[in-house]
PDB file of C-alpha atoms in Angstrom:
ATOM      1  CA  MET D   1     -34.240  -8.055  -7.194  1.00 82.00           C
ATOM      2  CA  THR D   2     -32.256 -10.451  -5.011  1.00 92.00           C
ATOM      3  CA  TRP D   3     -29.694  -9.419  -2.382  1.00 92.00           C
ATOM      4  CA  HIS D   4     -27.044 -11.054  -4.555  1.00 92.00           C
ATOM      5  CA  ALA D   5     -27.899  -8.686  -7.405  1.00 94.00           C
ATOM      6  CA  VAL D   6     -28.013  -5.693  -5.062  1.00 95.00           C
ATOM      7  CA  THR D   7     -24.560  -6.523  -3.719  1.00 95.00           C
ATOM      8  CA  ILE D   8     -23.143  -6.904  -7.236  1.00 95.00           C
ATOM      9  CA  ALA D   9     -24.793  -3.622  -8.249  1.00 96.00           C
ATOM     10  CA  GLY D  10     -23.020  -1.925  -5.346  1.00 96.00           C
ATOM     11  CA  TYR D  11     -19.631  -3.164  -6.568  1.00 97.00           C
ATOM     12  CA  LEU D  12     -20.426  -2.055 -10.118  1.00 97.00           C
ATOM     13  CA  LEU D  13     -21.425   1.373  -8.809  1.00 97.00           C
ATOM     14  CA  PHE D  14     -18.075   1.606  -7.046  1.00 97.00           C
ATOM     15  CA  VAL D  15     -16.189   0.670 -10.226  1.00 97.00           C
ATOM     16  CA  ALA D  16     -18.250   3.201 -12.187  1.00 97.00           C
ATOM     17  CA  GLY D  17     -17.364   5.887  -9.635  1.00 97.00           C
ATOM     18  CA  VAL D  18     -13.657   5.140 -10.025  1.00 97.00           C
ATOM     19  CA  VAL D  19     -13.877   5.186 -13.834  1.00 97.00           C
ATOM     20  CA  VAL D  20     -15.862   8.445 -13.881  1.00 97.00           C
ATOM     21  CA  LEU D  21     -13.407  10.208 -11.565  1.00 97.00           C
ATOM     22  CA  GLN D  22     -10.438   8.965 -13.581  1.00 96.00           C
ATOM     23  CA  LEU D  23     -12.059  10.136 -16.826  1.00 96.00           C
ATOM     24  CA  LEU D  24     -12.875  13.514 -15.283  1.00 96.00           C
ATOM     25  CA  ALA D  25      -9.235  13.845 -14.256  1.00 95.00           C
ATOM     26  CA  ALA D  26      -7.803  12.747 -17.600  1.00 94.00           C
ATOM     27  CA  LYS D  27     -10.235  14.157 -20.144  1.00 93.00           C
ATOM     28  CA  THR D  28     -11.716  17.310 -18.655  1.00 92.00           C
ATOM     29  CA  ARG D  29     -10.607  20.462 -16.857  1.00 91.00           C
ATOM     30  CA  VAL D  30     -12.657  19.589 -13.772  1.00 92.00           C
ATOM     31  CA  PRO D  31     -10.315  19.923 -10.747  1.00 93.00           C
ATOM     32  CA  VAL D  32     -10.161  16.228  -9.919  1.00 94.00           C
ATOM     33  CA  PRO D  33      -6.778  14.544  -9.388  1.00 95.00           C
ATOM     34  CA  SER D  34      -6.082  11.306 -11.217  1.00 94.00           C
ATOM     35  CA  PHE D  35      -5.691   8.107  -9.243  1.00 94.00           C
ATOM     36  CA  GLY D  36      -1.960   8.232  -9.973  1.00 92.00           C
ATOM     37  CA  GLU D  37      -1.665  11.759  -8.562  1.00 92.00           C
ATOM     38  CA  LEU D  38      -3.565  10.649  -5.488  1.00 93.00           C
ATOM     39  CA  LEU D  39      -1.159   7.745  -4.985  1.00 91.00           C
ATOM     40  CA  THR D  40       1.883   9.936  -5.599  1.00 90.00           C
ATOM     41  CA  ARG D  41       0.657  12.368  -2.949  1.00 90.00           C
ATOM     42  CA  ALA D  42      -0.100   9.568  -0.495  1.00 89.00           C
ATOM     43  CA  MET D  43       3.353   8.090  -1.087  1.00 90.00           C
ATOM     44  CA  ARG D  44       5.320  11.283  -0.499  1.00 87.00           C
ATOM     45  CA  SER D  45       6.030  10.339   3.108  1.00 85.00           C
ATOM     46  CA  ARG D  46       7.786   7.146   4.087  1.00 86.00           C
ATOM     47  CA  THR D  47       4.867   5.952   6.182  1.00 86.00           C
ATOM     48  CA  GLY D  48       2.484   6.620   3.295  1.00 88.00           C
ATOM     49  CA  ARG D  49       4.724   4.871   0.791  1.00 91.00           C
ATOM     50  CA  VAL D  50       5.198   1.816   2.977  1.00 91.00           C
ATOM     51  CA  GLY D  51       1.510   1.813   3.892  1.00 89.00           C
ATOM     52  CA  VAL D  52       0.409   1.763   0.245  1.00 92.00           C
ATOM     53  CA  LEU D  53       2.920  -0.961  -0.653  1.00 93.00           C
ATOM     54  CA  VAL D  54       1.847  -3.054   2.328  1.00 92.00           C
ATOM     55  CA  ALA D  55      -1.782  -2.680   1.241  1.00 91.00           C
ATOM     56  CA  TRP D  56      -0.747  -3.983  -2.172  1.00 94.00           C
ATOM     57  CA  ALA D  57       1.156  -6.885  -0.591  1.00 93.00           C
ATOM     58  CA  TRP D  58      -1.845  -7.649   1.599  1.00 90.00           C
ATOM     59  CA  ILE D  59      -4.027  -8.052  -1.510  1.00 92.00           C
ATOM     60  CA  GLY D  60      -1.668 -10.749  -2.746  1.00 94.00           C
ATOM     61  CA  LEU D  61      -1.594 -12.417   0.650  1.00 91.00           C
ATOM     62  CA  HIS D  62      -5.358 -12.286   0.980  1.00 89.00           C
ATOM     63  CA  PHE D  63      -6.105 -13.896  -2.354  1.00 92.00           C
ATOM     64  CA  PHE D  64      -3.265 -16.406  -2.613  1.00 91.00           C
ATOM     65  CA  ALA D  65      -1.463 -17.034   0.673  1.00 87.00           C
ATOM     66  CA  ARG D  66      -2.377 -19.150   3.681  1.00 78.00           C
TER      67      ARG D  66
ATOM     68  CA  MET G   1      11.534  16.299  -6.788  1.00 39.00           C
ATOM     69  CA  SER G   2       8.979  14.064  -5.280  1.00 41.00           C
ATOM     70  CA  ARG G   3      10.895  13.575  -2.115  1.00 41.00           C
ATOM     71  CA  ALA G   4      12.836  16.739  -1.458  1.00 42.00           C
ATOM     72  CA  GLY G   5      11.820  16.606   2.185  1.00 44.00           C
ATOM     73  CA  PRO G   6       9.870  14.456   4.569  1.00 44.00           C
ATOM     74  CA  GLY G   7       6.136  14.153   4.147  1.00 44.00           C
ATOM     75  CA  PRO G   8       3.661  15.617   6.594  1.00 43.00           C
ATOM     76  CA  GLU G   9       3.604  12.562   8.832  1.00 42.00           C
ATOM     77  CA  ASP G  10       7.364  12.296   8.885  1.00 45.00           C
ATOM     78  CA  ARG G  11       7.751  15.984   9.536  1.00 43.00           C
ATOM     79  CA  HIS G  12       5.254  15.729  12.336  1.00 41.00           C
ATOM     80  CA  ALA G  13       7.078  12.857  13.949  1.00 41.00           C
ATOM     81  CA  GLN G  14      10.435  14.498  13.466  1.00 41.00           C
ATOM     82  CA  ASN G  15       9.314  17.762  14.991  1.00 41.00           C
ATOM     83  CA  HIS G  16       7.825  15.925  17.891  1.00 41.00           C
ATOM     84  CA  GLY G  17      11.009  13.996  18.505  1.00 38.00           C
ATOM     85  CA  THR G  18      13.199  17.038  18.165  1.00 37.00           C
ATOM     86  CA  ASP G  19      11.117  18.909  20.681  1.00 36.00           C
ATOM     87  CA  SER G  20      10.861  16.088  23.129  1.00 36.00           C
ATOM     88  CA  GLY G  21      14.468  15.193  22.768  1.00 36.00           C
ATOM     89  CA  GLY G  22      15.575  18.648  23.687  1.00 37.00           C
ATOM     90  CA  THR G  23      17.924  18.868  20.692  1.00 38.00           C
ATOM     91  CA  ALA G  24      18.987  22.135  19.210  1.00 39.00           C
ATOM     92  CA  THR G  25      17.554  23.146  15.877  1.00 38.00           C
ATOM     93  CA  GLY G  26      19.710  24.064  12.934  1.00 40.00           C
ATOM     94  CA  CYS G  27      22.449  21.522  13.553  1.00 40.00           C
ATOM     95  CA  ALA G  28      23.838  19.865  10.432  1.00 41.00           C
ATOM     96  CA  GLU G  29      24.753  16.524  12.003  1.00 40.00           C
ATOM     97  CA  ALA G  30      22.696  13.416  11.346  1.00 43.00           C
ATOM     98  CA  VAL G  31      22.309  12.446  14.984  1.00 46.00           C
ATOM     99  CA  VAL G  32      22.574  15.150  17.579  1.00 48.00           C
ATOM    100  CA  THR G  33      23.075  15.127  21.313  1.00 52.00           C
ATOM    101  CA  PRO G  34      21.430  11.989  22.721  1.00 52.00           C
ATOM    102  CA  PRO G  35      18.127  12.924  24.362  1.00 54.00           C
ATOM    103  CA  ARG G  36      17.196  12.072  27.906  1.00 61.00           C
ATOM    104  CA  PRO G  37      15.551   8.638  28.407  1.00 62.00           C
ATOM    105  CA  ALA G  38      12.123  10.262  28.705  1.00 63.00           C
ATOM    106  CA  GLY G  39      12.724  12.155  25.480  1.00 60.00           C
ATOM    107  CA  ARG G  40      13.879   8.971  23.758  1.00 59.00           C
ATOM    108  CA  ALA G  41      10.744   7.128  24.895  1.00 63.00           C
ATOM    109  CA  LEU G  42       8.546   9.944  23.655  1.00 64.00           C
ATOM    110  CA  ALA G  43      10.383   9.973  20.358  1.00 59.00           C
ATOM    111  CA  ALA G  44       9.874   6.215  19.985  1.00 58.00           C
ATOM    112  CA  LEU G  45       6.173   6.655  20.692  1.00 71.00           C
ATOM    113  CA  ALA G  46       6.090   9.331  17.994  1.00 73.00           C
ATOM    114  CA  GLY G  47       5.959   6.489  15.490  1.00 73.00           C
ATOM    115  CA  LEU G  48       2.514   5.599  16.811  1.00 78.00           C
ATOM    116  CA  ARG G  49       1.269   9.005  15.711  1.00 77.00           C
ATOM    117  CA  ALA G  50       1.344   7.933  12.082  1.00 78.00           C
ATOM    118  CA  PRO G  51      -2.214   6.942  11.055  1.00 81.00           C
ATOM    119  CA  VAL G  52      -0.804   4.289   8.721  1.00 82.00           C
ATOM    120  CA  VAL G  53       0.564   2.401  11.726  1.00 84.00           C
ATOM    121  CA  TRP G  54      -2.897   2.200  13.296  1.00 86.00           C
ATOM    122  CA  VAL G  55      -4.456   1.166   9.984  1.00 84.00           C
ATOM    123  CA  LEU G  56      -1.911  -1.659   9.714  1.00 86.00           C
ATOM    124  CA  LEU G  57      -2.559  -2.714  13.311  1.00 88.00           C
ATOM    125  CA  ALA G  58      -6.305  -2.810  12.584  1.00 87.00           C
ATOM    126  CA  ILE G  59      -5.679  -4.891   9.440  1.00 85.00           C
ATOM    127  CA  ALA G  60      -3.456  -7.240  11.461  1.00 86.00           C
ATOM    128  CA  PHE G  61      -6.188  -7.715  14.069  1.00 87.00           C
ATOM    129  CA  PHE G  62      -9.097  -8.234  11.684  1.00 82.00           C
ATOM    130  CA  THR G  63      -7.069 -10.451   9.358  1.00 81.00           C
ATOM    131  CA  SER G  64      -6.028 -12.641  12.266  1.00 83.00           C
ATOM    132  CA  ILE G  65      -9.564 -13.135  13.555  1.00 82.00           C
ATOM    133  CA  SER G  66     -10.689 -13.889   9.988  1.00 76.00           C
ATOM    134  CA  GLY G  67      -8.586 -17.039   9.968  1.00 78.00           C
ATOM    135  CA  LYS G  68      -5.463 -15.656   8.226  1.00 81.00           C
ATOM    136  CA  PRO G  69      -2.874 -15.582  10.998  1.00 83.00           C
ATOM    137  CA  VAL G  70       0.099 -15.387   8.614  1.00 82.00           C
ATOM    138  CA  ASP G  71      -1.263 -12.183   7.065  1.00 82.00           C
ATOM    139  CA  GLY G  72      -1.938 -10.819  10.529  1.00 85.00           C
ATOM    140  CA  VAL G  73       1.562 -11.508  11.811  1.00 86.00           C
ATOM    141  CA  LEU G  74       3.155  -9.961   8.710  1.00 86.00           C
ATOM    142  CA  MET G  75       1.007  -6.827   9.010  1.00 87.00           C
ATOM    143  CA  LEU G  76       1.919  -6.624  12.694  1.00 88.00           C
ATOM    144  CA  ILE G  77       5.638  -6.877  11.887  1.00 88.00           C
ATOM    145  CA  VAL G  78       5.399  -4.060   9.328  1.00 87.00           C
ATOM    146  CA  ALA G  79       3.304  -1.876  11.678  1.00 86.00           C
ATOM    147  CA  VAL G  80       5.795  -2.278  14.524  1.00 85.00           C
ATOM    148  CA  GLY G  81       8.749  -1.756  12.174  1.00 86.00           C
ATOM    149  CA  LEU G  82       7.197   1.376  10.719  1.00 84.00           C
ATOM    150  CA  ALA G  83       6.421   2.792  14.163  1.00 84.00           C
ATOM    151  CA  TRP G  84       9.935   2.023  15.356  1.00 82.00           C
ATOM    152  CA  ASP G  85      11.487   3.511  12.234  1.00 82.00           C
ATOM    153  CA  ALA G  86       9.414   6.702  12.488  1.00 79.00           C
ATOM    154  CA  GLY G  87      10.320   7.019  16.158  1.00 78.00           C
ATOM    155  CA  ARG G  88      14.011   6.429  15.437  1.00 76.00           C
ATOM    156  CA  ARG G  89      14.012   9.015  12.683  1.00 75.00           C
ATOM    157  CA  ALA G  90      12.287  11.428  15.041  1.00 70.00           C
ATOM    158  CA  LEU G  91      15.626  11.651  16.850  1.00 65.00           C
ATOM    159  CA  ARG G  92      17.275  12.976  13.717  1.00 65.00           C
ATOM    160  CA  HIS G  93      17.066  16.257  11.918  1.00 52.00           C
ATOM    161  CA  PRO G  94      14.582  16.635   9.080  1.00 49.00           C
ATOM    162  CA  GLU G  95      17.362  17.443   6.610  1.00 44.00           C
ATOM    163  CA  THR G  96      19.101  14.121   7.146  1.00 45.00           C
ATOM    164  CA  ALA G  97      16.086  11.994   7.995  1.00 45.00           C
ATOM    165  CA  ALA G  98      14.472  12.652   4.652  1.00 47.00           C
ATOM    166  CA  ALA G  99      14.586   9.734   2.291  1.00 48.00           C
ATOM    167  CA  THR G 100      16.076  10.826  -0.986  1.00 52.00           C
ATOM    168  CA  ALA G 101      15.050   9.662  -4.390  1.00 54.00           C
ATOM    169  CA  ARG G 102      17.434   7.270  -6.029  1.00 56.00           C
ATOM    170  CA  THR G 103      17.838   9.218  -9.188  1.00 52.00           C
ATOM    171  CA  ALA G 104      20.301   7.010 -11.012  1.00 55.00           C
ATOM    172  CA  ARG G 105      18.532   6.145 -14.245  1.00 59.00           C
ATOM    173  CA  LEU G 106      19.300   3.596 -16.838  1.00 64.00           C
ATOM    174  CA  THR G 107      19.345   4.963 -20.307  1.00 71.00           C
ATOM    175  CA  GLY G 108      19.010   3.672 -23.860  1.00 77.00           C
ATOM    176  CA  ARG G 109      19.659   0.017 -24.483  1.00 81.00           C
ATOM    177  CA  ARG G 110      20.400  -0.826 -20.852  1.00 83.00           C
ATOM    178  CA  ARG G 111      17.018   0.514 -19.792  1.00 82.00           C
ATOM    179  CA  ARG G 112      15.274  -1.390 -22.583  1.00 86.00           C
ATOM    180  CA  PHE G 113      17.093  -4.549 -21.551  1.00 88.00           C
ATOM    181  CA  ALA G 114      16.159  -4.019 -17.891  1.00 87.00           C
ATOM    182  CA  VAL G 115      12.485  -3.496 -18.769  1.00 88.00           C
ATOM    183  CA  ILE G 116      12.405  -6.623 -20.951  1.00 92.00           C
ATOM    184  CA  ALA G 117      14.134  -8.646 -18.209  1.00 93.00           C
ATOM    185  CA  LEU G 118      11.647  -7.403 -15.614  1.00 91.00           C
ATOM    186  CA  LEU G 119       8.698  -8.181 -17.892  1.00 94.00           C
ATOM    187  CA  ALA G 120      10.014 -11.691 -18.533  1.00 95.00           C
ATOM    188  CA  GLY G 121      10.620 -12.169 -14.812  1.00 95.00           C
ATOM    189  CA  ALA G 122       7.081 -11.020 -14.017  1.00 95.00           C
ATOM    190  CA  VAL G 123       5.571 -13.460 -16.524  1.00 96.00           C
ATOM    191  CA  VAL G 124       7.685 -16.365 -15.231  1.00 97.00           C
ATOM    192  CA  TYR G 125       6.782 -15.460 -11.644  1.00 96.00           C
ATOM    193  CA  ALA G 126       3.056 -15.302 -12.465  1.00 96.00           C
ATOM    194  CA  VAL G 127       3.114 -18.642 -14.305  1.00 96.00           C
ATOM    195  CA  VAL G 128       5.157 -20.434 -11.622  1.00 96.00           C
ATOM    196  CA  VAL G 129       3.335 -19.070  -8.570  1.00 96.00           C
ATOM    197  CA  GLY G 130      -0.006 -19.376 -10.384  1.00 95.00           C
ATOM    198  CA  SER G 131       0.673 -23.078 -10.919  1.00 96.00           C
ATOM    199  CA  PHE G 132       0.619 -23.645  -7.153  1.00 95.00           C
ATOM    200  CA  SER G 133      -2.714 -24.182  -5.427  1.00 93.00           C
ATOM    201  CA  ARG G 134      -4.203 -21.239  -3.611  1.00 91.00           C
ATOM    202  CA  TYR G 135      -3.294 -21.014   0.072  1.00 90.00           C
ATOM    203  CA  SER G 136      -0.502 -23.583  -0.344  1.00 93.00           C
ATOM    204  CA  TRP G 137       2.876 -22.965   1.286  1.00 92.00           C
ATOM    205  CA  PRO G 138       4.734 -22.550  -2.059  1.00 94.00           C
ATOM    206  CA  ALA G 139       2.215 -19.899  -3.152  1.00 94.00           C
ATOM    207  CA  THR G 140       2.479 -18.231   0.255  1.00 93.00           C
ATOM    208  CA  ALA G 141       6.279 -18.155   0.008  1.00 93.00           C
ATOM    209  CA  GLY G 142       6.106 -16.623  -3.479  1.00 95.00           C
ATOM    210  CA  ILE G 143       3.726 -13.874  -2.396  1.00 95.00           C
ATOM    211  CA  ILE G 144       5.586 -13.086   0.818  1.00 93.00           C
ATOM    212  CA  GLY G 145       8.915 -13.015  -1.045  1.00 94.00           C
ATOM    213  CA  LEU G 146       7.840 -10.506  -3.692  1.00 95.00           C
ATOM    214  CA  GLY G 147       5.798  -8.468  -1.212  1.00 94.00           C
ATOM    215  CA  THR G 148       8.797  -8.177   1.101  1.00 92.00           C
ATOM    216  CA  VAL G 149      11.065  -7.045  -1.737  1.00 93.00           C
ATOM    217  CA  ALA G 150       8.587  -4.345  -2.823  1.00 94.00           C
ATOM    218  CA  VAL G 151       8.038  -3.070   0.731  1.00 92.00           C
ATOM    219  CA  LEU G 152      11.795  -2.941   1.377  1.00 91.00           C
ATOM    220  CA  ILE G 153      12.358  -1.011  -1.851  1.00 91.00           C
ATOM    221  CA  GLY G 154       9.628   1.428  -0.825  1.00 89.00           C
ATOM    222  CA  TRP G 155      11.072   1.715   2.670  1.00 87.00           C
ATOM    223  CA  HIS G 156      14.335   3.055   1.258  1.00 85.00           C
ATOM    224  CA  GLY G 157      12.631   5.822  -0.692  1.00 81.00           C
ATOM    225  CA  PRO G 158      11.264   6.452  -4.167  1.00 81.00           C
ATOM    226  CA  VAL G 159      13.173   4.752  -6.950  1.00 78.00           C
ATOM    227  CA  ARG G 160      13.184   7.945  -8.976  1.00 76.00           C
ATOM    228  CA  ALA G 161      12.453  11.617  -8.570  1.00 75.00           C
ATOM    229  CA  ARG G 162       9.030  12.892  -9.519  1.00 72.00           C
ATOM    230  CA  PRO G 163       7.637  16.414  -9.735  1.00 72.00           C
ATOM    231  CA  ASP G 164       5.940  17.435  -6.510  1.00 70.00           C
ATOM    232  CA  GLY G 165       2.684  18.352  -8.240  1.00 69.00           C
ATOM    233  CA  GLY G 166       1.695  20.780  -5.514  1.00 79.00           C
ATOM    234  CA  ARG G 167      -1.522  20.629  -3.546  1.00 87.00           C
ATOM    235  CA  LEU G 168      -4.317  18.447  -4.792  1.00 89.00           C
ATOM    236  CA  PRO G 169      -7.725  20.066  -5.387  1.00 93.00           C
ATOM    237  CA  VAL G 170      -9.700  19.557  -2.188  1.00 93.00           C
ATOM    238  CA  ALA G 171     -13.107  18.818  -3.714  1.00 94.00           C
ATOM    239  CA  GLY G 172     -11.701  16.311  -6.204  1.00 94.00           C
ATOM    240  CA  THR G 173      -9.653  14.586  -3.525  1.00 95.00           C
ATOM    241  CA  LEU G 174     -12.693  14.345  -1.268  1.00 96.00           C
ATOM    242  CA  ALA G 175     -14.656  12.837  -4.166  1.00 96.00           C
ATOM    243  CA  TRP G 176     -12.000  10.127  -4.519  1.00 96.00           C
ATOM    244  CA  LEU G 177     -11.986   9.480  -0.791  1.00 95.00           C
ATOM    245  CA  ALA G 178     -15.798   9.241  -0.742  1.00 97.00           C
ATOM    246  CA  VAL G 179     -15.804   6.658  -3.547  1.00 97.00           C
ATOM    247  CA  LEU G 180     -12.960   4.608  -2.055  1.00 95.00           C
ATOM    248  CA  VAL G 181     -14.405   4.644   1.467  1.00 96.00           C
ATOM    249  CA  ALA G 182     -17.859   3.740   0.110  1.00 97.00           C
ATOM    250  CA  GLY G 183     -16.325   0.785  -1.755  1.00 96.00           C
ATOM    251  CA  CYS G 184     -14.553  -0.413   1.380  1.00 93.00           C
ATOM    252  CA  LEU G 185     -17.722  -0.077   3.470  1.00 95.00           C
ATOM    253  CA  TRP G 186     -19.740  -1.976   0.865  1.00 96.00           C
ATOM    254  CA  GLU G 187     -17.226  -4.842   0.957  1.00 93.00           C
ATOM    255  CA  LEU G 188     -17.205  -4.725   4.768  1.00 91.00           C
ATOM    256  CA  SER G 189     -21.001  -4.855   4.941  1.00 94.00           C
ATOM    257  CA  ALA G 190     -20.998  -7.927   2.664  1.00 94.00           C
ATOM    258  CA  LEU G 191     -18.352  -9.537   4.871  1.00 90.00           C
ATOM    259  CA  LEU G 192     -20.312  -8.884   8.051  1.00 90.00           C
ATOM    260  CA  GLN G 193     -23.524 -10.268   6.532  1.00 91.00           C
ATOM    261  CA  GLN G 194     -21.917 -13.647   5.881  1.00 90.00           C
ATOM    262  CA  PRO G 195     -22.953 -16.453   8.228  1.00 89.00           C
ATOM    263  CA  SER G 196     -19.472 -16.121   9.749  1.00 85.00           C
ATOM    264  CA  LEU G 197     -16.248 -14.354   8.818  1.00 81.00           C
ATOM    265  CA  THR G 198     -14.916 -17.549   7.252  1.00 80.00           C
ATOM    266  CA  THR G 199     -18.133 -18.749   5.551  1.00 86.00           C
ATOM    267  CA  ASP G 200     -19.087 -17.332   2.150  1.00 88.00           C
ATOM    268  CA  SER G 201     -22.562 -16.010   1.421  1.00 90.00           C
ATOM    269  CA  HIS G 202     -24.282 -16.179  -1.972  1.00 91.00           C
ATOM    270  CA  ALA G 203     -26.666 -13.368  -1.032  1.00 92.00           C
ATOM    271  CA  HIS G 204     -23.875 -11.058   0.145  1.00 93.00           C
ATOM    272  CA  PRO G 205     -20.754 -12.027  -1.794  1.00 95.00           C
ATOM    273  CA  THR G 206     -17.446 -10.352  -0.987  1.00 93.00           C
ATOM    274  CA  ILE G 207     -14.926  -9.595  -3.715  1.00 93.00           C
ATOM    275  CA  SER G 208     -13.016 -12.687  -2.615  1.00 90.00           C
ATOM    276  CA  THR G 209     -16.121 -14.825  -3.159  1.00 92.00           C
ATOM    277  CA  LEU G 210     -16.747 -13.286  -6.573  1.00 94.00           C
ATOM    278  CA  THR G 211     -13.168 -13.927  -7.709  1.00 94.00           C
ATOM    279  CA  ASP G 212     -13.104 -17.535  -6.513  1.00 93.00           C
ATOM    280  CA  PRO G 213     -14.113 -18.993  -9.929  1.00 93.00           C
ATOM    281  CA  LEU G 214     -11.310 -17.070 -11.671  1.00 94.00           C
ATOM    282  CA  LEU G 215      -8.693 -18.018  -9.081  1.00 94.00           C
ATOM    283  CA  ALA G 216      -9.734 -21.676  -9.050  1.00 94.00           C
ATOM    284  CA  THR G 217      -7.786 -22.335 -12.258  1.00 95.00           C
ATOM    285  CA  SER G 218      -4.063 -22.086 -12.845  1.00 95.00           C
ATOM    286  CA  PRO G 219      -4.318 -19.720 -15.874  1.00 96.00           C
ATOM    287  CA  GLY G 220      -6.771 -17.547 -13.928  1.00 96.00           C
ATOM    288  CA  ARG G 221      -4.348 -17.309 -11.016  1.00 96.00           C
ATOM    289  CA  SER G 222      -1.473 -16.472 -13.363  1.00 97.00           C
ATOM    290  CA  VAL G 223      -3.445 -13.642 -14.995  1.00 97.00           C
ATOM    291  CA  ALA G 224      -4.455 -12.265 -11.593  1.00 96.00           C
ATOM    292  CA  LEU G 225      -0.869 -12.526 -10.341  1.00 97.00           C
ATOM    293  CA  LEU G 226       0.430 -10.728 -13.416  1.00 96.00           C
ATOM    294  CA  ALA G 227      -2.020  -7.878 -12.732  1.00 97.00           C
ATOM    295  CA  TRP G 228      -0.946  -7.832  -9.076  1.00 97.00           C
ATOM    296  CA  VAL G 229       2.750  -7.705 -10.024  1.00 96.00           C
ATOM    297  CA  ALA G 230       2.094  -4.960 -12.594  1.00 95.00           C
ATOM    298  CA  PHE G 231       0.270  -2.851 -10.019  1.00 95.00           C
ATOM    299  CA  GLY G 232       3.096  -3.406  -7.537  1.00 95.00           C
ATOM    300  CA  TRP G 233       5.611  -2.286 -10.158  1.00 92.00           C
ATOM    301  CA  TYR G 234       3.494   0.824 -10.796  1.00 92.00           C
ATOM    302  CA  LEU G 235       3.465   1.592  -7.057  1.00 93.00           C
ATOM    303  CA  VAL G 236       7.196   1.071  -6.594  1.00 91.00           C
ATOM    304  CA  GLU G 237       7.748   3.526  -9.449  1.00 85.00           C
ATOM    305  CA  ARG G 238       5.637   6.226  -7.718  1.00 80.00           C
TER     306      ARG G 238
END
């Protein structure tokens, strides 16, 4: 197995973790918050709200802007 | 109400400022007796107690040394603005410093029209900005413009009230944090194993490297931009 494949597998594992947690939150009674609830909680304060929105803006800057 | 009062960080900063400013508690005015200069300085520094400010400063630093000075400067501006704003609000009372939800809602046909107009605007934006080459000045202007609008909307408070939802389950929240932090560390390890911060590695590709083929084409960029705009809309609605 090459390092390239290992690195990709790591990203896929991360995506799988996100999907599993979201499914646990949405489809079961396991006490796991959904991603939306997590964001809502993080964005309750002004600093949290601005921080999350800046992180989103940074993604756009990173992939498209100079 | 999602924003009946200030969040923990805001409350913390406000309490700190109130204490340091020597202002009386229980007053109903927005701005109370001006604090002494030392108290004012301490209140201004209260903004630096918000972890988000330090995260933004770290992003500004690492982005700048990674060859993206524009990103770095913008992050720095927001970090300083946020720290200043938190410090300024620390001089006020929690009751008046709290950002309130803008609860005015469109209803019926007007809401449907607004949603359709926003959807059309998002598609036009994605097609137009996606038609520009990556890292060009027109693309940069488009991203900075929309990003600034979203951040300013968020700065003024939630666009609509949401139920508080109470405390999140600790174990489940920690599980989310573990997954998200692990993802970030994995990306960081790939970045640090590149020949340099600005040179891609096939053996240790970052997410940016993996998305390069998609973002090399105009339709690919438009699809990615539409997803980015949709996620931003979702966040602004939080």
